[in-house]
Amino acid sequence: NLSRLAASHQIPPGFVVTDLHASTDALPATLSEAIIEAYRLLAARVDIPTPRVAVRSSALDEDGSAASFAGQHATFLNVSGEEAVLSAIIRCAASAGSEAAQAYRAAREMDHESSVPTIAVLVQVLVEADTAFVAFSANPVTGNRDEVVINANWGLGESVVSGLVTPDMYV
């Protein structure tokens, strides 16, 4: 979906690491090298030696009609440097196997073929946000599809999705 959006809208540059297993605690050397090269190319593209990036899940079954997965997988912000990016990618992939994420999948009868889900991880140049929000196209509490719910806060979006703050809410 982000790729389609990028065709007609300006989005921060980045790259995707596909098909990671939640049980991954280390990346194969060839994949690590490819990620480091992608990070270096991103740095050259934005003309910053070690750009700060967001590392977040981009699973195929996220943000679909059956489930949003909002807040189920880890997001890491302000990640800078090759080793930090590699570590954040591993931790992001591992979050797909968390107890909460597995319970979320089970409640929606998803991913029965594998006890170890796979996930894609998106690495994007960090946007220095003054404010951030999460919008739900249906009320997540009542399920009412005639209501849009927006949770907003000052600063980066992590404070909203992680529960670190009580965000402003608009219905």
Coordinates of C-alpha atoms in Angstrom, one line a residue:
N1 CA 0.0 0.0 0.0
L2 CA 2.8 2.4 0.8
S3 CA 4.4 1.7 -2.6
R4 CA 1.1 2.6 -4.3
L5 CA 0.9 5.8 -2.2
A6 CA 4.4 6.7 -3.1
A7 CA 3.4 6.8 -6.8
S8 CA 1.3 9.9 -6.3
H9 CA 2.4 11.3 -2.9
Q10 CA 5.7 12.4 -1.3
I11 CA 6.8 9.9 1.4
P12 CA 10.1 9.6 3.2
P13 CA 12.5 7.4 1.3
G14 CA 13.4 4.0 2.7
F15 CA 13.6 0.3 2.0
V16 CA 11.9 -3.0 3.0
V17 CA 13.3 -6.2 4.3
T18 CA 10.8 -9.0 3.5
D19 CA 10.0 -12.4 4.8
L20 CA 11.6 -12.3 8.2
H21 CA 10.7 -14.9 10.8
A22 CA 9.6 -13.8 14.2
S23 CA 12.0 -16.4 15.7
T24 CA 15.0 -14.6 14.1
D25 CA 17.6 -13.7 16.6
A26 CA 20.4 -13.1 14.0
L27 CA 20.4 -12.3 10.3
P28 CA 22.3 -14.3 7.7
A29 CA 25.5 -12.6 6.7
T30 CA 24.3 -12.0 3.2
L31 CA 21.1 -10.4 4.4
S32 CA 23.0 -8.2 6.9
E33 CA 25.3 -7.1 4.1
A34 CA 22.3 -6.3 1.9
I35 CA 20.7 -4.3 4.7
I36 CA 23.9 -2.3 5.4
E37 CA 24.2 -1.6 1.6
A38 CA 20.6 -0.4 1.5
Y39 CA 21.2 1.8 4.5
R40 CA 24.3 3.3 2.9
L41 CA 22.3 4.0 -0.3
L42 CA 19.6 5.6 1.7
A43 CA 22.2 7.8 3.4
A44 CA 23.6 8.8 0.0
R45 CA 20.2 9.6 -1.3
V46 CA 19.4 12.0 1.6
D47 CA 23.0 13.2 1.8
I48 CA 23.3 12.4 5.6
P49 CA 26.1 10.0 6.6
T50 CA 24.0 8.2 9.2
P51 CA 20.4 9.2 8.8
R52 CA 18.0 8.7 11.6
V53 CA 15.3 6.2 10.6
A54 CA 12.1 4.6 11.7
V55 CA 12.1 0.8 11.8
R56 CA 8.6 -0.6 11.8
S57 CA 6.6 -3.7 10.7
S58 CA 5.1 -3.9 7.3
A59 CA 3.4 -7.3 7.4
L60 CA 1.2 -8.4 4.5
D61 CA -1.8 -8.9 6.7
E62 CA -1.5 -5.5 8.4
D63 CA -4.0 -2.7 7.8
G64 CA -6.4 -5.0 6.0
S65 CA -10.1 -5.5 6.2
A66 CA -9.7 -8.3 8.7
A67 CA -7.2 -6.6 11.1
S68 CA -5.2 -3.5 11.6
F69 CA -2.5 -4.8 13.9
A70 CA -2.1 -1.2 15.3
G71 CA 0.3 -1.4 18.2
Q72 CA 0.8 -5.1 17.9
H73 CA 4.4 -5.0 16.5
A74 CA 7.3 -3.0 17.6
T75 CA 8.4 0.3 16.1
F76 CA 11.8 1.9 16.7
L77 CA 12.3 5.6 16.1
N78 CA 15.5 7.7 16.0
V79 CA 17.6 4.6 14.9
S80 CA 21.0 5.7 13.5
G81 CA 23.9 3.7 12.3
E82 CA 24.3 0.3 10.6
E83 CA 24.5 -1.9 13.7
A84 CA 21.6 -0.1 15.3
V85 CA 19.5 -0.6 12.2
L86 CA 20.3 -4.3 12.1
S87 CA 19.4 -4.7 15.7
A88 CA 16.1 -2.8 15.3
I89 CA 15.2 -5.0 12.4
I90 CA 15.7 -8.1 14.4
R91 CA 13.7 -6.8 17.3
C92 CA 10.9 -5.6 15.1
A93 CA 10.7 -9.0 13.4
A94 CA 10.7 -10.7 16.8
S95 CA 7.8 -8.7 17.9
A96 CA 5.5 -10.6 15.5
G97 CA 6.0 -13.6 17.7
S98 CA 5.1 -11.8 20.9
E99 CA 2.4 -13.2 23.1
A100 CA 0.2 -10.2 22.4
A101 CA 0.7 -10.4 18.6
Q102 CA 0.0 -14.1 18.6
A103 CA -3.2 -13.7 20.6
Y104 CA -4.3 -10.9 18.3
R105 CA -3.8 -13.3 15.3
A106 CA -5.5 -16.2 17.0
A107 CA -8.5 -14.0 17.9
R108 CA -8.9 -13.2 14.2
E109 CA -8.2 -16.8 13.1
M110 CA -5.1 -15.7 11.2
D111 CA -1.8 -17.5 10.4
H112 CA -2.8 -21.0 11.3
E113 CA -0.3 -22.6 9.0
S114 CA 2.7 -21.4 11.0
S115 CA 3.4 -21.1 14.7
V116 CA 6.2 -18.6 13.7
P117 CA 4.8 -15.7 11.7
T118 CA 6.7 -14.0 9.0
I119 CA 6.9 -10.2 8.8
A120 CA 8.4 -7.5 6.6
V121 CA 10.2 -4.6 8.1
L122 CA 10.2 -1.1 6.7
V123 CA 13.1 1.3 7.3
Q124 CA 12.3 4.9 6.4
V125 CA 14.0 8.2 7.0
L126 CA 12.5 9.6 10.2
V127 CA 10.1 12.6 9.9
E128 CA 10.7 15.1 12.6
A129 CA 7.1 15.5 13.6
D130 CA 5.7 18.3 15.8
T131 CA 2.5 16.3 16.2
A132 CA 1.3 12.8 15.3
F133 CA -1.9 10.9 15.2
V134 CA -3.5 7.5 14.5
A135 CA -6.8 7.4 12.6
F136 CA -9.2 4.5 12.8
S137 CA -11.7 4.2 9.9
A138 CA -14.1 2.5 12.3
N139 CA -14.4 3.1 16.1
P140 CA -12.0 0.5 17.6
V141 CA -14.1 0.3 20.8
T142 CA -17.6 0.0 19.4
G143 CA -16.9 -1.3 15.9
N144 CA -19.1 1.5 14.5
R145 CA -18.0 2.0 10.9
D146 CA -19.9 5.4 10.8
E147 CA -17.3 6.9 13.1
V148 CA -13.7 7.8 12.5
V149 CA -11.6 8.0 15.7
I150 CA -8.4 10.0 15.8
N151 CA -5.9 9.8 18.6
A152 CA -3.3 12.7 18.5
N153 CA -0.4 14.0 20.6
W154 CA 2.6 16.3 20.4
G155 CA 5.8 14.8 19.1
L156 CA 6.4 11.5 17.4
G157 CA 3.7 8.9 16.9
E158 CA 5.3 6.4 19.2
S159 CA 3.8 8.1 22.3
V160 CA 0.3 7.6 20.8
V161 CA 0.7 3.9 19.8
S162 CA 2.7 2.8 22.8
G163 CA 0.3 4.1 25.4
L164 CA 3.0 6.4 26.9
V165 CA 0.5 9.3 27.0
T166 CA -3.3 9.7 27.0
P167 CA -3.7 11.3 23.6
D168 CA -6.3 13.8 22.5
M169 CA -9.2 11.8 21.0
Y170 CA -11.6 13.0 18.3
V171 CA -14.6 11.1 17.1

